[in-house]
Amino acid sequence: SKRMEVNVKPARSLLGWLIDMGCWLLAFIGLRPIRWHRERMLALAEASVSGVRGGRAACEGLLGDQTEFLEGARYFVELIDDRRKITPCGLIVLTGFIQPILEKRKLLIENWLAHPEVPITTLKDVIIVSGLPRSGTSLMHQLLGADPNSRGMRAQEMLAFSDPTQVPHTREELFTDPRMKACDTAFDDIERLWPGYWGRLRSSHPVLPSPTVLEEEFAVFFYCMGLFIHVNLCSPHMDFMHWLLRDDNKRGNYIFLVRFLQMVQQNTDYSFDHWVLKSPFHMMSPSVMRPVFSAVGGCQARCVLMHRDPAIVMPSYCRLIENWLGDLYWPYGFDRNSIGRLQMLIWKTATDRIMAWEKQEPAENYINVMYDTFIKDPVATVANVYKHFNMNMDEQVLSSVRQCLKNHPQGKHGRARHPHLTPLSQPHPPTIVMTWQHTDSRKRLSRPPSPTTTRGFGSTS
């Protein structure tokens, strides 16, 4: 049936099934032992601004105006449907994700206020990998981060399952970081409710605590309610989506990211000469990103922009969203059409912004990389990035990049399958309507940059 095609039936363990069915039966007699505590979450958000030492004035002196953060938190918290859409197990997991974020946000801000040397730390220069999801950004991130002279972020350093202020001081401490165990414990708790959850997710994106695998810093944006992945939890209400898509409220997100990196750099004893960051979500606010790194962090930020046809990457990314969120819902409550509509809106907006940004930005500040060229010869592509940014790629760096490539083969964590998704080249996509099929942005994204210029996001002029 059509309903079976476009909706998701999550996998559940016996424990998860007993929790969900028990709460469902108790609801008939007016009891709700597991619920979404809106007042508690909003109080935690407010406490992370006004409850720190020095109050809201001190917080805003460090991070800028916090009105937008509080507005985003209110939209997200109030629009979660805990009665009809999300299961009790889903609420347990969502609460265990959002509540620590808001608690650790306050902890981070208090730490930065207590250490005035952190905000005045001059950041090392930054290389930012961005582009549409599923366009090779993760592999490029790992290869650039293999440089011994670089520093990237690991999942356990950013996630709120443990204390993010406990920065490893040496390279050796990266391998003994106790926060990896805390993340593993949190992941295991989810696996007890939904068997195979992390296996399905890692077939699309390798989310795991590791001393060697870099993770994208969108996890830091979680502390600022930059919950792009979780926007479907608030649909069909669009207030949170509209807040996310605004370009004039992202300065606070990037100031928070700069403060986070300053904290890590200040507490890192080993030397490195540049940061390597990555997130497709940087496409949302390129006009804010570089000025904040320059003005607040005192560093130069340059971008590696990955290109791949949206008609290929969007079905894959929508499956990633399904793997991430689908188990939170009641059976057949997660509409795949809804995923497609919202994600298309997000990434069409992001593509338009990055193309407009490139027209204004000097060519030496970014480089365009086509996915097919990159996959054909990753090492040569990385060497070209170094050459474009006038960076030294000696034999040690080259050897590290090659070894990293051996350690991260495609499909290492399995491959996501999309039997319900039809490529745009075929007629009548049944479940995700790709409005990009004939748009200018798709044509420009799909076309390689001119060999004589780096200007234009996928354009030849």
CSV table of C-alpha atoms in Angstrom, one decimal:
chain,number,residue,atom,x,y,z
A,1,SER,CA,0.0,0.0,0.0
A,2,LYS,CA,1.1,3.6,-0.4
A,3,ARG,CA,1.1,4.0,3.4
A,4,MET,CA,3.5,1.1,3.7
A,5,GLU,CA,5.8,2.7,1.1
A,6,VAL,CA,6.2,6.0,2.7
A,7,ASN,CA,6.2,5.3,6.4
A,8,VAL,CA,8.7,3.6,8.6
A,9,LYS,CA,8.1,0.7,11.1
A,10,PRO,CA,10.9,0.9,13.6
A,11,ALA,CA,12.7,-2.2,15.1
A,12,ARG,CA,12.1,-2.7,18.8
A,13,SER,CA,13.6,-4.9,21.5
A,14,LEU,CA,11.4,-6.7,24.0
A,15,LEU,CA,12.3,-4.1,26.6
A,16,GLY,CA,11.4,-1.2,24.2
A,17,TRP,CA,8.1,-2.9,23.2
A,18,LEU,CA,7.1,-3.4,26.9
A,19,ILE,CA,7.8,0.3,27.7
A,20,ASP,CA,5.9,1.6,24.7
A,21,MET,CA,2.9,-0.7,25.1
A,22,GLY,CA,2.8,-0.3,28.9
A,23,CYS,CA,2.7,3.5,28.6
A,24,TRP,CA,0.1,3.2,25.7
A,25,LEU,CA,-2.2,1.2,28.0
A,26,LEU,CA,-1.7,3.5,31.0
A,27,ALA,CA,-2.7,6.4,28.8
A,28,PHE,CA,-6.3,5.0,28.6
A,29,ILE,CA,-6.7,5.6,32.3
A,30,GLY,CA,-5.1,9.1,32.2
A,31,LEU,CA,-1.6,8.1,33.3
A,32,ARG,CA,1.5,9.3,31.5
A,33,PRO,CA,4.6,8.1,33.3
A,34,ILE,CA,6.9,9.1,30.5
A,35,ARG,CA,6.4,12.5,28.9
A,36,TRP,CA,8.2,15.4,27.3
A,37,HIS,CA,9.0,17.9,30.1
A,38,ARG,CA,8.7,21.3,28.3
A,39,GLU,CA,9.0,23.4,31.4
A,40,ARG,CA,12.1,21.6,32.6
A,41,MET,CA,13.8,22.0,29.2
A,42,LEU,CA,13.0,25.7,28.9
A,43,ALA,CA,14.2,26.3,32.4
A,44,LEU,CA,17.5,24.6,31.6
A,45,ALA,CA,17.8,26.8,28.4
A,46,GLU,CA,17.2,29.9,30.4
A,47,ALA,CA,19.6,28.8,33.2
A,48,SER,CA,22.4,28.4,30.6
A,49,VAL,CA,22.0,32.1,29.8
A,50,SER,CA,20.9,33.8,33.1
A,51,GLY,CA,22.1,31.2,35.6
A,52,VAL,CA,25.8,31.4,34.9
A,53,ARG,CA,28.2,33.4,37.1
A,54,GLY,CA,27.6,37.1,36.3
A,55,GLY,CA,24.2,36.4,34.9
A,56,ARG,CA,23.0,37.1,31.3
A,57,ALA,CA,25.2,40.2,30.9
A,58,ALA,CA,28.3,38.0,31.4
A,59,CYS,CA,27.0,35.4,29.1
A,60,GLU,CA,26.2,37.9,26.3
A,61,GLY,CA,29.6,39.6,26.8
A,62,LEU,CA,31.1,36.2,25.9
A,63,LEU,CA,28.7,35.0,23.2
A,64,GLY,CA,26.7,37.9,22.0
A,65,ASP,CA,23.0,38.4,22.2
A,66,GLN,CA,21.2,35.2,23.4
A,67,THR,CA,17.7,36.2,22.4
A,68,GLU,CA,17.9,34.0,19.3
A,69,PHE,CA,19.1,31.0,21.2
A,70,LEU,CA,16.2,31.2,23.7
A,71,GLU,CA,13.8,31.6,20.8
A,72,GLY,CA,15.1,28.6,19.0
A,73,ALA,CA,15.0,26.5,22.2
A,74,ARG,CA,11.4,27.6,22.8
A,75,TYR,CA,10.3,26.6,19.3
A,76,PHE,CA,12.0,23.2,19.5
A,77,VAL,CA,10.8,22.3,23.0
A,78,GLU,CA,7.2,23.4,22.5
A,79,LEU,CA,6.7,21.8,19.1
A,80,ILE,CA,7.7,18.2,20.1
A,81,ASP,CA,4.5,16.0,19.8
A,82,ASP,CA,4.8,13.6,22.7
A,83,ARG,CA,1.2,12.4,22.5
A,84,ARG,CA,0.7,11.1,18.9
A,85,LYS,CA,4.0,11.0,17.1
A,86,ILE,CA,6.9,10.0,19.4
A,87,THR,CA,6.9,6.8,21.5
A,88,PRO,CA,7.8,6.7,25.2
A,89,CYS,CA,11.1,5.1,24.3
A,90,GLY,CA,11.6,7.9,21.8
A,91,LEU,CA,11.0,10.4,24.6
A,92,ILE,CA,13.5,8.7,26.8
A,93,VAL,CA,16.2,8.9,24.1
A,94,LEU,CA,15.2,12.5,23.1
A,95,THR,CA,15.3,13.6,26.7
A,96,GLY,CA,18.6,11.9,27.3
A,97,PHE,CA,20.0,13.8,24.3
A,98,ILE,CA,18.5,17.3,24.8
A,99,GLN,CA,18.8,17.6,28.6
A,100,PRO,CA,22.5,16.9,28.8
A,101,ILE,CA,23.1,19.4,25.9
A,102,LEU,CA,21.4,22.2,27.9
A,103,GLU,CA,23.2,21.2,31.1
A,104,LYS,CA,26.6,21.0,29.5
A,105,ARG,CA,26.0,24.3,27.7
A,106,LYS,CA,25.9,26.0,31.0
A,107,LEU,CA,28.9,24.1,32.2
A,108,LEU,CA,30.9,25.2,29.1
A,109,ILE,CA,29.9,28.9,29.5
A,110,GLU,CA,30.9,28.9,33.2
A,111,ASN,CA,34.2,27.3,32.3
A,112,TRP,CA,34.9,30.0,29.7
A,113,LEU,CA,34.0,32.7,32.2
A,114,ALA,CA,36.2,31.2,34.8
A,115,HIS,CA,39.2,31.1,32.4
A,116,PRO,CA,39.5,34.6,30.8
A,117,GLU,CA,42.5,33.3,28.8
A,118,VAL,CA,40.2,31.2,26.7
A,119,PRO,CA,38.3,34.1,24.9
A,120,ILE,CA,41.5,35.9,24.1
A,121,THR,CA,43.2,32.8,22.5
A,122,THR,CA,44.1,33.4,18.9
A,123,LEU,CA,42.9,30.4,16.9
A,124,LYS,CA,45.1,28.6,14.4
A,125,ASP,CA,43.9,29.0,10.9
A,126,VAL,CA,41.0,26.9,9.9
A,127,ILE,CA,40.2,24.7,6.9
A,128,ILE,CA,36.5,24.0,6.6
A,129,VAL,CA,35.1,21.2,4.5
A,130,SER,CA,31.5,21.7,3.4
A,131,GLY,CA,29.1,20.9,0.6
A,132,LEU,CA,25.9,18.9,0.2
A,133,PRO,CA,25.7,15.8,2.5
A,134,ARG,CA,26.9,12.5,0.9
A,135,SER,CA,29.2,14.4,-1.5
A,136,GLY,CA,32.5,13.2,-0.1
A,137,THR,CA,32.8,15.7,2.8
A,138,SER,CA,33.5,13.0,5.4
A,139,LEU,CA,36.4,11.3,3.5
A,140,MET,CA,37.9,14.7,2.6
A,141,HIS,CA,37.7,15.6,6.3
A,142,GLN,CA,39.5,12.5,7.4
A,143,LEU,CA,42.2,12.9,4.8
A,144,LEU,CA,42.9,16.5,5.6
A,145,GLY,CA,42.8,15.7,9.3
A,146,ALA,CA,45.4,13.0,8.8
A,147,ASP,CA,48.1,15.7,8.6
A,148,PRO,CA,50.2,15.4,11.8
A,149,ASN,CA,50.3,19.2,11.9
A,150,SER,CA,46.5,19.5,12.0
A,151,ARG,CA,43.9,19.3,14.8
A,152,GLY,CA,40.3,18.0,14.3
A,153,MET,CA,37.5,17.2,16.7
A,154,ARG,CA,36.4,13.8,17.9
A,155,ALA,CA,32.9,12.8,18.7
A,156,GLN,CA,33.6,12.2,22.5
A,157,GLU,CA,35.1,15.8,22.7
A,158,MET,CA,31.8,17.4,21.6
A,159,LEU,CA,28.9,15.2,22.6
A,160,ALA,CA,27.2,16.0,25.9
A,161,PHE,CA,27.3,12.5,27.3
A,162,SER,CA,30.3,13.5,29.4
A,163,ASP,CA,32.2,16.6,30.4
A,164,PRO,CA,33.3,18.5,27.3
A,165,THR,CA,35.6,20.8,29.3
A,166,GLN,CA,38.0,17.9,30.0
A,167,VAL,CA,40.3,18.4,27.0
A,168,PRO,CA,43.0,15.8,26.4
A,169,HIS,CA,46.4,17.6,26.8
A,170,THR,CA,48.6,15.2,24.8
A,171,ARG,CA,48.2,13.0,21.7
A,172,GLU,CA,48.5,10.0,24.0
A,173,GLU,CA,45.6,11.1,26.1
A,174,LEU,CA,43.4,11.1,23.0
A,175,PHE,CA,43.6,7.3,23.1
A,176,THR,CA,42.8,7.0,26.8
A,177,ASP,CA,40.1,9.7,27.0
A,178,PRO,CA,37.5,8.3,29.5
A,179,ARG,CA,34.7,10.2,27.6
A,180,MET,CA,34.9,7.5,24.9
A,181,LYS,CA,33.5,5.0,27.5
A,182,ALA,CA,30.8,7.4,28.5
A,183,CYS,CA,29.7,7.7,24.8
A,184,ASP,CA,29.8,4.0,24.4
A,185,THR,CA,27.6,3.5,27.4
A,186,ALA,CA,25.0,6.0,26.1
A,187,PHE,CA,25.1,4.3,22.7
A,188,ASP,CA,24.6,0.9,24.3
A,189,ASP,CA,21.5,2.2,26.2
A,190,ILE,CA,19.9,3.2,22.9
A,191,GLU,CA,20.9,-0.2,21.4
A,192,ARG,CA,19.0,-2.0,24.2
A,193,LEU,CA,15.8,-0.2,23.1
A,194,TRP,CA,16.3,-0.5,19.3
A,195,PRO,CA,18.5,-3.4,18.3
A,196,GLY,CA,20.7,-2.6,15.3
A,197,TYR,CA,20.2,1.2,15.6
A,198,TRP,CA,23.9,2.1,15.4
A,199,GLY,CA,24.6,-0.4,12.7
A,200,ARG,CA,21.9,1.1,10.5
A,201,LEU,CA,23.1,4.7,11.2
A,202,ARG,CA,26.8,3.9,10.6
A,203,SER,CA,25.9,2.4,7.2
A,204,SER,CA,25.1,6.0,6.3
A,205,HIS,CA,27.5,7.9,8.6
A,206,PRO,CA,30.2,6.5,10.9
A,207,VAL,CA,29.1,8.0,14.2
A,208,LEU,CA,31.4,6.5,16.9
A,209,PRO,CA,33.8,7.7,19.7
A,210,SER,CA,37.3,7.1,18.5
A,211,PRO,CA,40.8,8.6,19.1
A,212,THR,CA,41.5,8.6,15.4
A,213,VAL,CA,38.2,9.2,13.5
A,214,LEU,CA,37.2,12.9,13.3
A,215,GLU,CA,33.6,13.9,13.6
A,216,GLU,CA,32.0,17.0,12.2
A,217,GLU,CA,31.4,19.9,14.6
A,218,PHE,CA,27.7,20.2,13.9
A,219,ALA,CA,27.7,18.5,17.4
A,220,VAL,CA,28.8,21.8,18.8
A,221,PHE,CA,25.9,23.6,17.1
A,222,PHE,CA,23.6,21.3,19.1
A,223,TYR,CA,24.5,23.5,22.1
A,224,CYS,CA,23.0,26.4,20.2
A,225,MET,CA,19.8,24.6,19.1
A,226,GLY,CA,21.3,24.1,15.6
A,227,LEU,CA,19.3,20.8,15.4
A,228,PHE,CA,19.0,20.6,11.6
A,229,ILE,CA,18.8,16.8,11.8
A,230,HIS,CA,16.0,16.8,14.3
A,231,VAL,CA,13.7,19.3,12.5
A,232,ASN,CA,11.3,16.6,11.4
A,233,LEU,CA,10.4,16.0,15.0
A,234,CYS,CA,8.7,19.4,15.0
A,235,SER,CA,6.8,19.0,11.7
A,236,PRO,CA,4.2,19.8,10.5
A,237,HIS,CA,4.6,23.0,12.5
A,238,MET,CA,7.2,25.1,10.7
A,239,ASP,CA,8.2,27.7,13.3
A,240,PHE,CA,11.4,25.9,14.2
A,241,MET,CA,12.2,25.2,10.6
A,242,HIS,CA,11.8,28.9,9.7
A,243,TRP,CA,14.1,29.8,12.7
A,244,LEU,CA,16.7,27.4,11.5
A,245,LEU,CA,16.7,28.7,7.9
A,246,ARG,CA,17.2,32.3,8.9
A,247,ASP,CA,20.7,33.6,8.0
A,248,ASP,CA,20.6,36.6,10.4
A,249,ASN,CA,20.6,34.6,13.6
A,250,LYS,CA,23.7,32.3,13.1
A,251,ARG,CA,26.4,34.7,14.5
A,252,GLY,CA,25.9,33.3,18.0
A,253,ASN,CA,26.3,29.8,16.8
A,254,TYR,CA,29.7,30.6,15.3
A,255,ILE,CA,30.9,32.6,18.3
A,256,PHE,CA,30.0,29.5,20.4
A,257,LEU,CA,32.0,27.3,18.0
A,258,VAL,CA,35.0,29.7,18.2
A,259,ARG,CA,34.9,29.7,22.0
A,260,PHE,CA,34.8,25.9,22.0
A,261,LEU,CA,37.8,25.6,19.7
A,262,GLN,CA,39.6,28.3,21.8
A,263,MET,CA,39.0,26.1,24.9
A,264,VAL,CA,40.4,23.0,23.2
A,265,GLN,CA,43.4,24.8,21.7
A,266,GLN,CA,44.2,26.5,25.1
A,267,ASN,CA,44.3,23.2,26.8
A,268,THR,CA,46.2,21.3,24.1
A,269,ASP,CA,49.9,20.9,24.9
A,270,TYR,CA,51.1,19.4,21.6
A,271,SER,CA,51.7,21.7,18.6
A,272,PHE,CA,49.7,21.9,15.5
A,273,ASP,CA,49.4,24.7,12.9
A,274,HIS,CA,45.8,24.5,11.6
A,275,TRP,CA,42.4,23.2,12.4
A,276,VAL,CA,40.4,20.9,10.1
A,277,LEU,CA,36.6,21.2,10.5
A,278,LYS,CA,33.7,19.9,8.5
A,279,SER,CA,30.0,20.1,8.2
A,280,PRO,CA,27.5,20.4,5.4
A,281,PHE,CA,25.6,22.8,7.6
A,282,HIS,CA,28.2,25.5,7.1
A,283,MET,CA,26.6,26.1,3.7
A,284,MET,CA,23.7,27.6,5.6
A,285,SER,CA,25.6,30.7,6.7
A,286,PRO,CA,28.8,31.2,4.7
A,287,SER,CA,28.5,35.0,4.9
A,288,VAL,CA,28.6,34.8,8.8
A,289,MET,CA,31.2,32.0,9.1
A,290,ARG,CA,34.4,33.6,7.9
A,291,PRO,CA,33.8,37.0,9.5
A,292,VAL,CA,33.2,35.5,12.9
A,293,PHE,CA,36.4,33.3,12.7
A,294,SER,CA,38.3,36.4,11.7
A,295,ALA,CA,36.8,38.9,14.2
A,296,VAL,CA,36.3,36.6,17.2
A,297,GLY,CA,38.9,33.9,16.7
A,298,GLY,CA,41.6,36.1,15.0
A,299,CYS,CA,42.2,33.5,12.3
A,300,GLN,CA,41.7,32.9,8.7
A,301,ALA,CA,39.0,30.4,7.6
A,302,ARG,CA,39.2,28.8,4.1
A,303,CYS,CA,36.7,26.4,2.6
A,304,VAL,CA,36.9,23.2,0.6
A,305,LEU,CA,33.5,22.9,-1.2
A,306,MET,CA,32.5,19.4,-2.4
A,307,HIS,CA,30.2,18.9,-5.4
A,308,ARG,CA,27.9,16.1,-6.3
A,309,ASP,CA,24.6,16.0,-8.1
A,310,PRO,CA,21.7,16.6,-5.6
A,311,ALA,CA,19.6,14.1,-7.4
A,312,ILE,CA,22.1,11.4,-6.2
A,313,VAL,CA,22.9,12.7,-2.7
A,314,MET,CA,19.5,13.7,-1.4
A,315,PRO,CA,17.9,10.2,-1.4
A,316,SER,CA,20.9,8.9,0.5
A,317,TYR,CA,20.8,11.8,3.0
A,318,CYS,CA,17.1,11.3,3.6
A,319,ARG,CA,17.8,7.6,4.4
A,320,LEU,CA,20.4,8.9,7.0
A,321,ILE,CA,17.7,11.1,8.6
A,322,GLU,CA,15.3,8.1,8.6
A,323,ASN,CA,18.0,5.9,10.3
A,324,TRP,CA,18.7,8.7,12.8
A,325,LEU,CA,15.1,9.5,13.8
A,326,GLY,CA,12.8,6.8,12.6
A,327,ASP,CA,12.9,4.6,15.7
A,328,LEU,CA,11.6,7.5,17.9
A,329,TYR,CA,8.2,7.2,16.2
A,330,TRP,CA,5.2,5.0,16.6
A,331,PRO,CA,5.0,2.4,13.8
A,332,TYR,CA,4.2,4.0,10.5
A,333,GLY,CA,4.2,7.4,12.1
A,334,PHE,CA,7.4,8.7,10.3
A,335,ASP,CA,6.4,10.0,6.9
A,336,ARG,CA,9.2,9.7,4.3
A,337,ASN,CA,7.5,12.3,2.2
A,338,SER,CA,7.9,14.7,5.1
A,339,ILE,CA,11.6,14.0,5.3
A,340,GLY,CA,12.0,14.7,1.6
A,341,ARG,CA,10.1,18.0,1.7
A,342,LEU,CA,11.9,19.4,4.7
A,343,GLN,CA,15.4,18.3,3.7
A,344,MET,CA,14.9,19.6,0.2
A,345,LEU,CA,13.9,23.0,1.5
A,346,ILE,CA,17.0,23.1,3.8
A,347,TRP,CA,19.5,22.1,1.2
A,348,LYS,CA,18.0,24.2,-1.7
A,349,THR,CA,18.3,27.2,0.6
A,350,ALA,CA,21.9,26.2,1.6
A,351,THR,CA,22.9,25.8,-2.1
A,352,ASP,CA,21.5,29.2,-3.1
A,353,ARG,CA,23.4,30.8,-0.3
A,354,ILE,CA,26.8,29.2,-1.0
A,355,MET,CA,26.5,30.1,-4.7
A,356,ALA,CA,25.7,33.7,-3.8
A,357,TRP,CA,28.6,33.7,-1.3
A,358,GLU,CA,31.1,32.5,-3.9
A,359,LYS,CA,30.3,35.4,-6.2
A,360,GLN,CA,31.4,37.8,-3.5
A,361,GLU,CA,34.4,35.9,-2.0
A,362,PRO,CA,38.0,36.0,-3.3
A,363,ALA,CA,38.9,32.8,-5.1
A,364,GLU,CA,41.9,32.2,-2.8
A,365,ASN,CA,39.6,31.6,0.1
A,366,TYR,CA,37.9,28.5,-1.2
A,367,ILE,CA,38.4,25.6,-3.7
A,368,ASN,CA,35.8,23.5,-5.5
A,369,VAL,CA,36.2,19.7,-5.6
A,370,MET,CA,34.1,17.4,-7.8
A,371,TYR,CA,33.1,14.1,-6.1
A,372,ASP,CA,34.0,12.0,-9.2
A,373,THR,CA,37.5,13.5,-9.5
A,374,PHE,CA,38.0,13.1,-5.7
A,375,ILE,CA,37.0,9.5,-5.6
A,376,LYS,CA,39.1,8.7,-8.7
A,377,ASP,CA,42.3,10.0,-7.0
A,378,PRO,CA,41.8,11.2,-3.4
A,379,VAL,CA,45.5,11.7,-2.7
A,380,ALA,CA,46.1,13.9,-5.7
A,381,THR,CA,42.9,15.9,-4.9
A,382,VAL,CA,44.2,16.5,-1.3
A,383,ALA,CA,47.5,17.6,-2.8
A,384,ASN,CA,45.7,20.1,-5.0
A,385,VAL,CA,43.9,21.5,-2.0
A,386,TYR,CA,47.3,22.1,-0.2
A,387,LYS,CA,48.7,23.7,-3.3
A,388,HIS,CA,45.7,26.0,-3.7
A,389,PHE,CA,46.0,27.2,-0.1
A,390,ASN,CA,49.8,27.5,-0.3
A,391,MET,CA,50.3,24.8,2.4
A,392,ASN,CA,53.3,22.5,2.6
A,393,MET,CA,52.6,18.9,1.8
A,394,ASP,CA,55.8,17.0,2.6
A,395,GLU,CA,56.5,13.3,2.5
A,396,GLN,CA,55.3,12.8,6.1
A,397,VAL,CA,51.9,14.4,5.3
A,398,LEU,CA,51.6,12.5,2.1
A,399,SER,CA,52.3,9.2,3.9
A,400,SER,CA,49.8,10.0,6.6
A,401,VAL,CA,47.1,10.8,4.0
A,402,ARG,CA,47.7,7.5,2.2
A,403,GLN,CA,47.6,5.5,5.4
A,404,CYS,CA,44.3,7.3,6.3
A,405,LEU,CA,42.9,6.3,3.0
A,406,LYS,CA,43.7,2.7,3.6
A,407,ASN,CA,42.0,2.9,7.1
A,408,HIS,CA,38.8,4.5,5.7
A,409,PRO,CA,37.8,2.5,2.6
A,410,GLN,CA,34.3,3.2,1.2
A,411,GLY,CA,31.7,1.0,2.8
A,412,LYS,CA,33.8,0.2,5.9
A,413,HIS,CA,30.7,0.4,8.1
A,414,GLY,CA,28.3,-1.1,5.5
A,415,ARG,CA,26.3,0.6,2.9
A,416,ALA,CA,22.8,2.1,3.2
A,417,ARG,CA,20.2,0.7,0.8
A,418,HIS,CA,17.4,2.8,-0.7
A,419,PRO,CA,14.9,0.4,-2.2
A,420,HIS,CA,12.0,2.9,-1.7
A,421,LEU,CA,13.9,5.8,-3.3
A,422,THR,CA,13.9,6.4,-7.1
A,423,PRO,CA,16.7,8.4,-8.6
A,424,LEU,CA,15.6,11.6,-10.3
A,425,SER,CA,16.8,10.3,-13.7
A,426,GLN,CA,13.9,7.9,-13.6
A,427,PRO,CA,10.3,9.1,-14.0
A,428,HIS,CA,7.9,9.7,-11.1
A,429,PRO,CA,9.9,9.4,-7.9
A,430,PRO,CA,7.2,7.8,-5.6
A,431,THR,CA,8.2,8.9,-2.2
A,432,ILE,CA,10.5,11.9,-2.3
A,433,VAL,CA,9.5,14.6,-4.8
A,434,MET,CA,12.8,16.2,-5.9
A,435,THR,CA,11.9,19.7,-7.0
A,436,TRP,CA,15.6,20.3,-7.9
A,437,GLN,CA,15.3,18.2,-11.0
A,438,HIS,CA,15.3,21.1,-13.5
A,439,THR,CA,16.6,24.0,-11.3
A,440,ASP,CA,19.7,26.0,-12.1
A,441,SER,CA,21.3,25.1,-8.8
A,442,ARG,CA,21.2,21.4,-9.6
A,443,LYS,CA,22.8,22.1,-13.0
A,444,ARG,CA,25.5,24.2,-11.5
A,445,LEU,CA,26.2,21.7,-8.7
A,446,SER,CA,26.5,18.8,-11.2
A,447,ARG,CA,28.9,20.6,-13.5
A,448,PRO,CA,32.7,20.6,-12.8
A,449,PRO,CA,34.3,24.0,-12.2
A,450,SER,CA,36.3,25.4,-15.0
A,451,PRO,CA,40.0,24.3,-14.9
A,452,THR,CA,41.1,27.9,-15.2
A,453,THR,CA,39.1,29.3,-12.3
A,454,THR,CA,37.8,28.3,-8.9
A,455,ARG,CA,35.0,30.8,-9.0
A,456,GLY,CA,31.4,29.6,-8.9
A,457,PHE,CA,29.9,26.8,-6.9
A,458,GLY,CA,29.9,24.2,-9.7
A,459,SER,CA,29.7,26.9,-12.4
A,460,THR,CA,32.0,27.5,-15.3
A,461,SER,CA,32.0,31.2,-15.2
